[in-house]
mmCIF file of C-alpha atoms in Angstrom:
data_model
loop_
_atom_site.group_PDB
_atom_site.id
_atom_site.type_symbol
_atom_site.label_atom_id
_atom_site.label_comp_id
_atom_site.label_asym_id
_atom_site.label_seq_id
_atom_site.Cartn_x
_atom_site.Cartn_y
_atom_site.Cartn_z
ATOM 1 C CA MET Y 12 40.924 207.865 62.861
ATOM 2 C CA GLU Y 13 38.112 210.012 61.290
ATOM 3 C CA TYR Y 14 35.045 210.717 62.257
ATOM 4 C CA ARG Y 15 33.021 209.304 60.148
ATOM 5 C CA ALA Y 16 29.297 209.401 61.830
ATOM 6 C CA PHE Y 17 27.482 211.356 64.303
ATOM 7 C CA LEU Y 18 25.194 210.072 67.305
ATOM 8 C CA ILE Y 19 21.889 211.487 67.559
ATOM 9 C CA LYS Y 20 20.029 212.097 70.563
ATOM 10 C CA TYR Y 21 16.968 213.253 71.918
ATOM 11 C CA ALA Y 22 15.153 213.974 74.934
ATOM 12 C CA GLU Y 23 11.512 214.565 74.740
ATOM 13 C CA ILE Y 24 10.921 211.010 72.558
ATOM 14 C CA ALA Y 25 12.240 208.787 75.028
ATOM 15 C CA LEU Y 26 8.840 209.130 76.552
ATOM 16 C CA LYS Y 27 6.485 208.433 74.369
ATOM 17 C CA GLY Y 28 5.639 204.518 74.940
ATOM 18 C CA LYS Y 29 4.409 202.554 72.218
ATOM 19 C CA ASN Y 30 4.101 205.395 70.011
ATOM 20 C CA ARG Y 31 7.834 206.539 70.686
ATOM 21 C CA TYR Y 32 9.032 204.521 66.803
ATOM 22 C CA LEU Y 33 6.154 207.297 65.078
ATOM 23 C CA PHE Y 34 8.090 210.326 66.386
ATOM 24 C CA GLU Y 35 11.677 208.240 65.979
ATOM 25 C CA ASN Y 36 10.997 208.097 62.305
ATOM 26 C CA ALA Y 37 9.743 211.398 61.933
ATOM 27 C CA LEU Y 38 12.666 212.908 63.258
ATOM 28 C CA VAL Y 39 14.903 210.093 60.985
ATOM 29 C CA ASP Y 40 12.654 211.804 57.975
ATOM 30 C CA GLN Y 41 13.870 215.652 59.031
ATOM 31 C CA ILE Y 42 16.985 214.412 59.233
ATOM 32 C CA ARG Y 43 17.476 212.713 55.645
ATOM 33 C CA ARG Y 44 15.603 215.984 54.599
ATOM 34 C CA ALA Y 45 18.287 218.294 56.345
ATOM 35 C CA LEU Y 46 21.212 216.284 54.821
ATOM 36 C CA LYS Y 47 19.418 216.693 50.906
ATOM 37 C CA LYS Y 48 21.698 220.100 51.031
ATOM 38 C CA VAL Y 49 24.514 219.089 52.383
ATOM 39 C CA GLU Y 50 27.359 217.749 49.658
ATOM 40 C CA GLY Y 51 28.178 213.738 50.418
ATOM 41 C CA ASP Y 52 26.309 210.763 50.856
ATOM 42 C CA PHE Y 53 24.794 210.185 53.974
ATOM 43 C CA GLN Y 54 23.048 206.814 55.710
ATOM 44 C CA VAL Y 55 20.361 207.580 58.382
ATOM 45 C CA ARG Y 56 19.258 204.645 61.102
ATOM 46 C CA LYS Y 57 18.197 203.599 64.167
ATOM 47 C CA GLU Y 58 19.802 200.781 66.640
ATOM 48 C CA GLN Y 59 18.354 200.387 70.176
ATOM 49 C CA GLY Y 60 17.055 203.482 71.098
ATOM 50 C CA ARG Y 61 19.621 205.399 69.025
ATOM 51 C CA ILE Y 62 19.838 207.594 65.783
ATOM 52 C CA TYR Y 63 23.398 207.726 64.046
ATOM 53 C CA VAL Y 64 23.824 209.463 60.595
ATOM 54 C CA GLU Y 65 26.744 207.718 58.953
ATOM 55 C CA ARG Y 66 28.861 209.227 55.515
ATOM 56 C CA ARG Y 67 29.004 206.493 53.322
ATOM 57 C CA SER Y 68 30.805 208.901 50.446
ATOM 58 C CA ASP Y 69 34.691 209.691 50.656
ATOM 59 C CA TYR Y 70 33.996 213.232 51.505
ATOM 60 C CA CYS Y 71 31.360 215.775 53.044
ATOM 61 C CA ASP Y 72 31.936 219.298 54.976
ATOM 62 C CA TYR Y 73 31.525 218.444 58.238
ATOM 63 C CA GLU Y 74 30.989 222.109 59.400
ATOM 64 C CA GLU Y 75 28.320 221.849 56.850
ATOM 65 C CA CYS Y 76 26.591 218.726 58.139
ATOM 66 C CA VAL Y 77 26.819 219.784 61.844
ATOM 67 C CA GLN Y 78 24.624 223.246 60.404
ATOM 68 C CA ALA Y 79 22.303 221.265 59.091
ATOM 69 C CA LEU Y 80 21.575 218.560 61.833
ATOM 70 C CA GLN Y 81 21.601 221.958 64.013
ATOM 71 C CA ARG Y 82 18.144 222.973 62.540
ATOM 72 C CA VAL Y 83 16.546 219.949 63.299
ATOM 73 C CA PHE Y 84 13.674 220.320 65.606
ATOM 74 C CA GLY Y 85 14.014 216.862 68.141
ATOM 75 C CA ILE Y 86 17.736 216.807 68.141
ATOM 76 C CA VAL Y 87 19.181 217.320 72.014
ATOM 77 C CA ARG Y 88 22.657 216.526 70.959
ATOM 78 C CA ILE Y 89 24.827 215.794 68.549
ATOM 79 C CA CYS Y 90 27.644 213.556 68.836
ATOM 80 C CA PRO Y 91 30.562 212.908 66.783
ATOM 81 C CA VAL Y 92 31.489 208.865 66.956
ATOM 82 C CA VAL Y 93 34.603 207.025 65.797
ATOM 83 C CA ILE Y 94 33.044 203.467 65.013
ATOM 84 C CA LEU Y 95 35.207 200.714 65.404
ATOM 85 C CA GLU Y 96 34.988 197.187 65.310
ATOM 86 C CA ASP Y 97 35.463 194.854 67.964
ATOM 87 C CA GLN Y 98 38.739 193.424 68.532
ATOM 88 C CA GLY Y 99 39.384 192.646 72.033
ATOM 89 C CA PHE Y 100 39.844 194.643 74.667
ATOM 90 C CA GLU Y 101 43.337 195.914 74.505
ATOM 91 C CA GLN Y 102 42.783 196.991 71.202
ATOM 92 C CA LEU Y 103 39.946 198.716 72.362
ATOM 93 C CA ALA Y 104 42.244 200.111 75.018
ATOM 94 C CA ALA Y 105 44.483 201.230 72.158
ATOM 95 C CA ASP Y 106 42.031 202.813 69.943
ATOM 96 C CA ALA Y 107 40.699 204.985 72.961
ATOM 97 C CA CYS Y 108 44.010 206.605 73.995
ATOM 98 C CA SER Y 109 44.667 206.882 69.704
ATOM 99 C CA TYR Y 110 41.134 208.480 70.383
ATOM 100 C CA ILE Y 111 42.461 211.359 72.472
ATOM 101 C CA GLU Y 112 45.680 211.770 71.102
ATOM 102 C CA LYS Y 113 44.329 212.813 67.487
ATOM 103 C CA PHE Y 114 41.514 215.117 68.575
ATOM 104 C CA TYR Y 115 42.782 216.460 72.215
ATOM 105 C CA PRO Y 116 46.291 216.605 71.567
ATOM 106 C CA ASP Y 117 46.728 218.617 74.801
ATOM 107 C CA CYS Y 118 46.956 215.388 77.043
ATOM 108 C CA SER Y 119 46.825 217.130 80.455
ATOM 109 C CA LYS Y 120 42.954 217.249 80.800
ATOM 110 C CA THR Y 121 40.957 216.099 83.769
ATOM 111 C CA PHE Y 122 38.764 213.164 82.368
ATOM 112 C CA LYS Y 123 35.874 211.040 83.264
ATOM 113 C CA VAL Y 124 35.281 207.108 81.432
ATOM 114 C CA ASN Y 125 31.683 206.769 80.881
ATOM 115 C CA ALA Y 126 31.009 203.277 79.668
ATOM 116 C CA ARG Y 127 27.821 201.548 78.581
ATOM 117 C CA ARG Y 128 27.610 197.983 77.642
ATOM 118 C CA ALA Y 129 24.032 197.511 75.418
ATOM 119 C CA ARG Y 130 25.579 194.253 74.009
ATOM 120 C CA LYS Y 131 25.973 192.388 77.166
ATOM 121 C CA SER Y 132 27.549 189.314 75.483
ATOM 122 C CA TYR Y 133 30.913 191.204 75.857
ATOM 123 C CA PRO Y 134 33.111 189.808 78.934
ATOM 124 C CA LEU Y 135 34.079 193.289 80.918
ATOM 125 C CA GLN Y 136 30.572 195.062 82.442
ATOM 126 C CA SER Y 137 30.352 199.117 82.263
ATOM 127 C CA MET Y 138 32.321 199.577 85.315
ATOM 128 C CA GLU Y 139 34.549 197.327 84.739
ATOM 129 C CA ILE Y 140 35.723 198.665 81.372
ATOM 130 C CA ASN Y 141 35.614 202.501 83.399
ATOM 131 C CA ALA Y 142 38.072 201.014 85.147
ATOM 132 C CA GLN Y 143 40.246 199.464 82.930
ATOM 133 C CA LEU Y 144 40.168 202.369 79.946
ATOM 134 C CA GLY Y 145 41.007 204.850 82.341
ATOM 135 C CA GLU Y 146 44.429 202.851 83.809
ATOM 136 C CA ALA Y 147 45.184 202.945 80.377
ATOM 137 C CA VAL Y 148 44.832 205.934 80.051
ATOM 138 C CA LEU Y 149 46.718 207.560 82.590
ATOM 139 C CA GLU Y 150 49.564 205.057 81.798
ATOM 140 C CA THR Y 151 49.763 206.363 78.330
ATOM 141 C CA PHE Y 152 49.074 210.204 79.463
ATOM 142 C CA PRO Y 153 51.030 210.533 82.916
ATOM 143 C CA LYS Y 154 49.539 214.180 82.785
ATOM 144 C CA THR Y 155 46.328 213.433 82.869
ATOM 145 C CA ARG Y 156 44.140 213.286 85.895
ATOM 146 C CA VAL Y 157 40.692 211.260 86.443
ATOM 147 C CA ASP Y 158 38.108 213.598 87.752
ATOM 148 C CA VAL Y 159 34.361 211.882 88.032
ATOM 149 C CA HIS Y 160 32.240 215.445 89.195
ATOM 150 C CA HIS Y 161 33.935 217.703 86.669
ATOM 151 C CA PRO Y 162 35.804 216.355 83.954
ATOM 152 C CA GLU Y 163 37.711 218.339 80.781
ATOM 153 C CA LEU Y 164 37.035 215.008 78.664
ATOM 154 C CA MET Y 165 33.971 212.956 79.114
ATOM 155 C CA LEU Y 166 35.279 209.443 77.053
ATOM 156 C CA ASN Y 167 31.908 207.863 76.311
ATOM 157 C CA VAL Y 168 32.511 204.465 75.051
ATOM 158 C CA GLU Y 169 29.322 202.513 73.805
ATOM 159 C CA ILE Y 170 29.839 198.482 73.313
ATOM 160 C CA ARG Y 171 26.671 197.526 70.842
ATOM 161 C CA GLU Y 172 27.506 195.155 67.972
ATOM 162 C CA LYS Y 173 30.482 197.887 66.872
ATOM 163 C CA ILE Y 174 32.295 200.373 69.262
ATOM 164 C CA TYR Y 175 31.850 203.779 69.542
ATOM 165 C CA ILE Y 176 34.119 206.350 70.973
ATOM 166 C CA TYR Y 177 32.761 210.350 71.554
ATOM 167 C CA SER Y 178 33.429 213.075 73.683
ATOM 168 C CA GLN Y 179 32.016 215.661 71.784
ATOM 169 C CA GLU Y 180 28.127 216.870 72.437
ATOM 170 C CA ILE Y 181 27.109 220.191 70.034
ATOM 171 C CA PRO Y 182 23.607 221.089 71.226
ATOM 172 C CA GLY Y 183 20.693 220.855 68.904
ATOM 173 C CA LEU Y 184 17.447 222.793 68.904
ATOM 174 C CA GLY Y 185 15.274 220.155 71.442
ATOM 175 C CA GLY Y 186 11.854 220.088 70.642
ATOM 176 C CA MET Y 187 9.791 217.563 68.652
ATOM 177 C CA PRO Y 188 9.907 216.832 64.720
ATOM 178 C CA ALA Y 189 8.279 219.202 62.044
ATOM 179 C CA GLY Y 190 5.131 217.484 61.528
ATOM 180 C CA CYS Y 191 4.643 214.796 63.738
ATOM 181 C CA ASN Y 192 1.741 216.957 65.861
ATOM 182 C CA GLY Y 193 -0.417 218.341 62.692
ATOM 183 C CA LYS Y 194 -0.696 221.776 61.162
ATOM 184 C CA ALA Y 195 -1.258 225.252 61.532
ATOM 185 C CA MET Y 196 -1.540 228.525 59.320
ATOM 186 C CA LEU Y 197 0.712 230.935 60.056
ATOM 187 C CA LEU Y 198 -0.556 234.572 59.848
ATOM 188 C CA LEU Y 199 3.133 235.965 58.425
ATOM 189 C CA SER Y 200 4.099 239.695 58.143
ATOM 190 C CA GLY Y 201 7.181 241.258 57.615
ATOM 191 C CA GLY Y 202 7.574 241.823 61.386
ATOM 192 C CA ILE Y 203 9.907 240.849 63.672
ATOM 193 C CA ASP Y 204 7.378 238.611 65.527
ATOM 194 C CA SER Y 205 5.655 236.392 63.507
ATOM 195 C CA PRO Y 206 8.747 234.546 61.722
ATOM 196 C CA VAL Y 207 9.365 233.790 65.516
ATOM 197 C CA ALA Y 208 5.775 232.661 65.959
ATOM 198 C CA GLY Y 209 6.429 229.923 62.704
ATOM 199 C CA TYR Y 210 9.674 228.645 64.467
ATOM 200 C CA MET Y 211 8.209 227.895 68.199
ATOM 201 C CA ILE Y 212 5.165 226.104 67.002
ATOM 202 C CA SER Y 213 7.155 223.782 64.507
ATOM 203 C CA ARG Y 214 9.765 223.416 67.526
ATOM 204 C CA ARG Y 215 6.876 221.507 69.325
ATOM 205 C CA GLY Y 216 6.352 219.558 66.157
ATOM 206 C CA VAL Y 217 3.701 221.507 64.032
ATOM 207 C CA SER Y 218 4.267 221.900 60.552
ATOM 208 C CA ILE Y 219 2.920 225.479 59.127
ATOM 209 C CA ASP Y 220 1.726 226.947 55.652
ATOM 210 C CA ALA Y 221 1.771 230.676 55.984
ATOM 211 C CA VAL Y 222 -0.637 233.670 55.076
ATOM 212 C CA TYR Y 223 1.135 237.144 54.143
ATOM 213 C CA PHE Y 224 -1.579 240.243 53.371
ATOM 214 C CA HIS Y 225 -0.413 242.603 50.451
ATOM 215 C CA ALA Y 226 -1.399 245.892 49.492
ATOM 216 C CA PRO Y 227 -0.487 247.267 46.696
ATOM 217 C CA PRO Y 228 0.158 249.707 46.349
ATOM 218 C CA TYR Y 229 0.519 251.039 49.620
ATOM 219 C CA THR Y 230 2.686 248.112 50.303
ATOM 220 C CA SER Y 231 5.614 247.895 47.730
ATOM 221 C CA ASP Y 232 6.791 244.682 46.114
ATOM 222 C CA ARG Y 233 9.531 244.663 48.258
ATOM 223 C CA ALA Y 234 7.573 244.311 51.258
ATOM 224 C CA ARG Y 235 6.562 241.223 49.486
ATOM 225 C CA GLN Y 236 9.867 240.069 48.946
ATOM 226 C CA LYS Y 237 10.607 240.502 52.467
ATOM 227 C CA VAL Y 238 7.950 238.256 53.846
ATOM 228 C CA VAL Y 239 9.072 235.300 51.429
ATOM 229 C CA ASP Y 240 12.551 236.002 52.383
ATOM 230 C CA LEU Y 241 11.640 235.340 56.585
ATOM 231 C CA ALA Y 242 9.436 232.376 55.190
ATOM 232 C CA ALA Y 243 12.405 230.962 53.149
ATOM 233 C CA GLN Y 244 14.046 231.272 56.549
ATOM 234 C CA VAL Y 245 11.521 229.625 58.710
ATOM 235 C CA SER Y 246 11.556 226.684 56.253
ATOM 236 C CA LYS Y 247 15.332 226.229 56.635
ATOM 237 C CA TYR Y 248 13.968 224.784 60.525
ATOM 238 C CA CYS Y 249 10.216 223.359 59.939
ATOM 239 C CA GLY Y 250 10.402 222.621 56.129
ATOM 240 C CA PRO Y 251 8.349 223.277 52.954
ATOM 241 C CA VAL Y 252 5.820 226.085 53.494
ATOM 242 C CA ARG Y 253 3.408 227.418 50.755
ATOM 243 C CA LEU Y 254 3.380 230.883 51.160
ATOM 244 C CA TYR Y 255 -0.585 232.660 50.302
ATOM 245 C CA VAL Y 256 -0.048 235.984 49.197
ATOM 246 C CA VAL Y 257 -3.401 237.815 49.337
ATOM 247 C CA ASN Y 258 -4.646 241.103 48.421
ATOM 248 C CA PHE Y 259 -5.854 242.542 50.219
ATOM 249 C CA THR Y 260 -5.831 246.490 49.318
ATOM 250 C CA ASP Y 261 -9.767 246.963 48.384
ATOM 251 C CA ILE Y 262 -11.204 245.096 51.870
ATOM 252 C CA GLN Y 263 -8.804 247.779 53.745
ATOM 253 C CA LEU Y 264 -10.183 250.539 52.231
ATOM 254 C CA TYR Y 265 -13.388 249.957 52.584
ATOM 255 C CA ILE Y 266 -13.344 249.204 56.173
ATOM 256 C CA TYR Y 267 -11.339 252.199 55.889
ATOM 257 C CA ASP Y 268 -14.113 253.732 54.356
ATOM 258 C CA GLN Y 269 -16.597 252.380 56.518
ATOM 259 C CA CYS Y 270 -15.755 251.686 59.988
ATOM 260 C CA PRO Y 271 -14.700 254.202 62.768
ATOM 261 C CA HIS Y 272 -11.280 254.574 62.684
ATOM 262 C CA ASP Y 273 -9.773 253.519 65.986
ATOM 263 C CA GLU Y 274 -11.684 250.567 65.309
ATOM 264 C CA LEU Y 275 -9.581 250.079 61.838
ATOM 265 C CA THR Y 276 -6.895 247.409 63.354
ATOM 266 C CA ILE Y 277 -9.581 245.301 64.908
ATOM 267 C CA HIS Y 278 -11.676 244.413 61.900
ATOM 268 C CA MET Y 279 -8.597 244.368 59.377
ATOM 269 C CA ARG Y 280 -7.487 241.517 61.742
ATOM 270 C CA ARG Y 281 -11.108 239.646 62.019
ATOM 271 C CA TYR Y 282 -11.343 239.746 58.279
ATOM 272 C CA MET Y 283 -7.560 238.421 57.907
ATOM 273 C CA MET Y 284 -8.036 236.045 60.280
ATOM 274 C CA ARG Y 285 -11.385 234.231 58.314
ATOM 275 C CA ILE Y 286 -9.350 234.740 55.283
ATOM 276 C CA ALA Y 287 -6.471 232.841 56.713
ATOM 277 C CA GLU Y 288 -9.141 230.381 58.406
ATOM 278 C CA HIS Y 289 -10.501 229.573 54.923
ATOM 279 C CA PHE Y 290 -6.383 228.829 53.843
ATOM 280 C CA ALA Y 291 -6.528 226.952 57.062
ATOM 281 C CA VAL Y 292 -9.417 224.515 56.159
ATOM 282 C CA GLU Y 293 -8.706 224.629 52.774
ATOM 283 C CA ASN Y 294 -4.941 223.015 53.621
ATOM 284 C CA LYS Y 295 -5.974 220.647 56.182
ATOM 285 C CA CYS Y 296 -4.589 222.755 59.103
ATOM 286 C CA GLN Y 297 -5.790 222.163 62.448
ATOM 287 C CA GLY Y 298 -5.771 226.103 63.874
ATOM 288 C CA LEU Y 299 -4.142 229.222 63.189
ATOM 289 C CA VAL Y 300 -0.649 230.717 64.782
ATOM 290 C CA THR Y 301 -0.550 234.482 65.279
ATOM 291 C CA GLY Y 302 2.861 236.410 66.736
ATOM 292 C CA GLU Y 303 0.706 238.079 69.011
ATOM 293 C CA SER Y 304 1.938 239.053 72.617
ATOM 294 C CA ILE Y 305 -0.528 240.163 75.154
ATOM 295 C CA GLY Y 306 -0.061 244.402 75.625
ATOM 296 C CA GLN Y 307 2.339 244.682 72.954
ATOM 297 C CA VAL Y 308 0.430 246.833 70.893
ATOM 298 C CA ALA Y 309 -3.113 248.389 71.141
ATOM 299 C CA SER Y 310 -4.645 245.049 69.102
ATOM 300 C CA GLN Y 311 -2.847 242.713 71.351
ATOM 301 C CA THR Y 312 -4.897 243.742 74.547
ATOM 302 C CA MET Y 313 -6.973 241.072 76.116
ATOM 303 C CA GLN Y 314 -10.138 242.548 74.774
ATOM 304 C CA SER Y 315 -8.997 242.860 71.460
ATOM 305 C CA LEU Y 316 -7.575 239.342 71.460
ATOM 306 C CA THR Y 317 -11.206 238.557 72.085
ATOM 307 C CA ALA Y 318 -12.607 240.225 69.766
ATOM 308 C CA THR Y 319 -10.358 238.954 66.979
ATOM 309 C CA ASN Y 320 -11.189 235.443 68.207
ATOM 310 C CA GLN Y 321 -14.862 235.775 67.516
ATOM 311 C CA VAL Y 322 -14.702 235.378 64.130
ATOM 312 C CA CYS Y 323 -12.522 231.977 63.987
ATOM 313 C CA THR Y 324 -13.888 228.323 64.351
ATOM 314 C CA LEU Y 325 -10.092 226.948 64.663
ATOM 315 C CA PRO Y 326 -7.852 227.236 67.222
ATOM 316 C CA VAL Y 327 -5.625 230.117 67.446
ATOM 317 C CA TYR Y 328 -2.221 229.529 68.718
ATOM 318 C CA ARG Y 329 0.269 232.301 70.269
ATOM 319 C CA PRO Y 330 3.180 230.802 70.666
ATOM 320 C CA LEU Y 331 4.166 234.346 71.961
ATOM 321 C CA ILE Y 332 1.722 235.499 74.091
ATOM 322 C CA ALA Y 333 3.998 235.685 77.373
ATOM 323 C CA PHE Y 334 7.342 236.859 75.641
ATOM 324 C CA ASP Y 335 8.870 240.494 76.520
ATOM 325 C CA LYS Y 336 9.481 241.933 72.902
ATOM 326 C CA GLN Y 337 13.636 241.603 74.095
ATOM 327 C CA ASP Y 338 12.445 237.555 74.261
ATOM 328 C CA ILE Y 339 11.434 237.957 70.650
ATOM 329 C CA VAL Y 340 13.891 239.723 69.517
ATOM 330 C CA GLU Y 341 16.501 237.291 70.772
ATOM 331 C CA ILE Y 342 15.229 234.411 69.344
ATOM 332 C CA ALA Y 343 15.128 236.061 65.878
ATOM 333 C CA GLN Y 344 18.504 236.829 66.095
ATOM 334 C CA LYS Y 345 19.488 233.584 66.662
ATOM 335 C CA ILE Y 346 17.030 232.264 63.726
ATOM 336 C CA ASP Y 347 18.446 234.978 61.491
ATOM 337 C CA THR Y 348 15.157 236.822 60.790
ATOM 338 C CA TYR Y 349 16.223 239.829 62.611
ATOM 339 C CA GLU Y 350 18.106 241.707 60.151
ATOM 340 C CA THR Y 351 15.798 240.699 57.287
ATOM 341 C CA SER Y 352 12.349 241.923 59.528
ATOM 342 C CA VAL Y 353 13.833 245.144 60.124
ATOM 343 C CA LEU Y 354 14.081 246.283 56.504
ATOM 344 C CA PRO Y 355 11.946 249.426 56.216
ATOM 345 C CA TYR Y 356 9.062 248.431 54.081
ATOM 346 C CA GLU Y 357 5.890 248.622 55.236
ATOM 347 C CA ASP Y 358 3.569 245.494 55.951
ATOM 348 C CA CYS Y 359 -0.529 246.515 55.616
ATOM 349 C CA CYS Y 360 -0.854 246.661 58.981
ATOM 350 C CA THR Y 361 1.237 249.461 59.355
ATOM 351 C CA ILE Y 362 0.536 251.815 56.891
ATOM 352 C CA PHE Y 363 -3.210 251.703 58.043
ATOM 353 C CA VAL Y 364 -2.873 251.547 61.482
ATOM 354 C CA ALA Y 365 -5.126 254.959 63.127
ATOM 355 C CA LYS Y 366 -3.544 257.429 65.487
ATOM 356 C CA HIS Y 367 -5.324 256.344 68.459
ATOM 357 C CA PRO Y 368 -6.451 253.114 68.392
ATOM 358 C CA VAL Y 369 -8.917 251.439 70.753
ATOM 359 C CA THR Y 370 -7.828 249.303 73.599
ATOM 360 C CA LYS Y 371 -10.313 248.162 74.959
ATOM 361 C CA PRO Y 372 -13.065 247.644 72.484
ATOM 362 C CA THR Y 373 -15.908 245.666 72.967
ATOM 363 C CA LEU Y 374 -17.646 243.084 70.786
ATOM 364 C CA LYS Y 375 -20.900 244.530 70.655
ATOM 365 C CA SER Y 376 -19.673 247.879 69.267
ATOM 366 C CA ILE Y 377 -16.865 245.753 67.062
ATOM 367 C CA GLU Y 378 -20.139 243.507 65.229
ATOM 368 C CA LYS Y 379 -22.131 247.003 65.133
ATOM 369 C CA SER Y 380 -19.781 248.625 63.455
ATOM 370 C CA GLU Y 381 -18.932 245.714 61.324
ATOM 371 C CA ARG Y 382 -22.409 245.653 60.021
ATOM 372 C CA LYS Y 383 -22.312 248.734 57.789
ATOM 373 C CA LEU Y 384 -19.615 246.314 55.874
ATOM 374 C CA GLU Y 385 -22.689 244.298 54.832
ATOM 375 C CA GLY Y 386 -23.282 243.019 50.979
ATOM 376 C CA ARG Y 387 -20.533 243.804 49.664
ATOM 377 C CA ILE Y 388 -17.496 242.776 51.838
ATOM 378 C CA GLN Y 389 -18.419 238.858 51.109
ATOM 379 C CA GLU Y 390 -17.791 240.268 47.311
ATOM 380 C CA LEU Y 391 -13.997 241.462 48.551
ATOM 381 C CA VAL Y 392 -12.901 238.735 50.482
ATOM 382 C CA ASP Y 393 -14.397 236.602 48.077
ATOM 383 C CA GLN Y 394 -11.979 238.259 45.265
ATOM 384 C CA ALA Y 395 -9.065 238.303 47.270
ATOM 385 C CA ILE Y 396 -9.496 234.518 47.998
ATOM 386 C CA GLU Y 397 -9.727 233.683 44.355
ATOM 387 C CA THR Y 398 -6.529 236.351 43.270
ATOM 388 C CA THR Y 399 -4.175 234.400 46.115
ATOM 389 C CA GLU Y 400 -0.948 233.993 44.872
ATOM 390 C CA VAL Y 401 0.726 230.822 46.190
ATOM 391 C CA VAL Y 402 4.281 230.945 46.734
ATOM 392 C CA LYS Y 403 6.092 227.356 47.807
ATOM 393 C CA ILE Y 404 9.003 227.484 49.626
ATOM 394 C CA GLY Y 405 11.078 224.554 50.443
ATOM 395 C CA PHE Y 406 10.104 222.204 48.184
ATOM 396 C CA ASP Y 407 12.901 220.053 46.652
#
């Protein structure tokens, strides 16, 4: 007796009514994508409100398979299952006891049987299966006890065309399958916040591409590679990412020469948003995504965010807007982006920051300063767009 399959449980998808099959299909597609990188041959199938991953090859790395499934948004629980042919209740009872002996050799646990009879032609009802299987377990393992409230072992039995036995439920990420709720463009820096923002928006079913603003020679190739590495890590969860690497140096220097230094960050952010929106529209994205959190830095006050938003026609989504920094750090550590984010390679936002940045800019003041840029700034923006490098990450 061995695990040759996983029962995949979802939660929010079950509430989708007549459109439910679309979300189930999206989840199946994401599971298949995740398993392509796992050694072995797998079949992913739907059956009566269930999704099963079955191993068809003789070998697969169990831990690697579980880890791959744990990176798929939409999965709430991953249940390793034993699949049995229906050979009558006596054989089911014997197999259930063998299952406990095989996988839980300490046969003194409290337990509960939870049977679900999806195949209504089965001669016993669910409550009868619970009672009779419980009796068989008690007879086979006299040290066990029934505890229906807080059992140490939950013996789940599903009666379908075949019979499925499982007890372990490995937590998944939850959320919605990536790509089922549209697409957005992430402004990705080398910091802690933006990779987490990309992860969080993807968890709600949004696929992402990303824009990174590079400023050579003020930022190094190592800073660029750091962002590529962050995009690669996020893509393990959200799927393939096109990373647009924009040379922003000339735009920054021009802003630095023409605008008040306490407003530098606001002006740079406004032009970043304009360029990001260009690529978003080009790629049929429905919005922009940033890692901003209210009050975290001067450019993230309510007034600063208002000034930044004003240049956008697409909506700007900020998944971290009410998060404390420690909340963000904990998620970054969970998704393995933190150690890369804290590498000491600065991005363009930190290089050109003012000593005393304005915290409550007025839109009137920002627009007045920006008029000094008219003429040459559009030429620099066009040049930056034309020379942008596209890095494809996570594509098969």
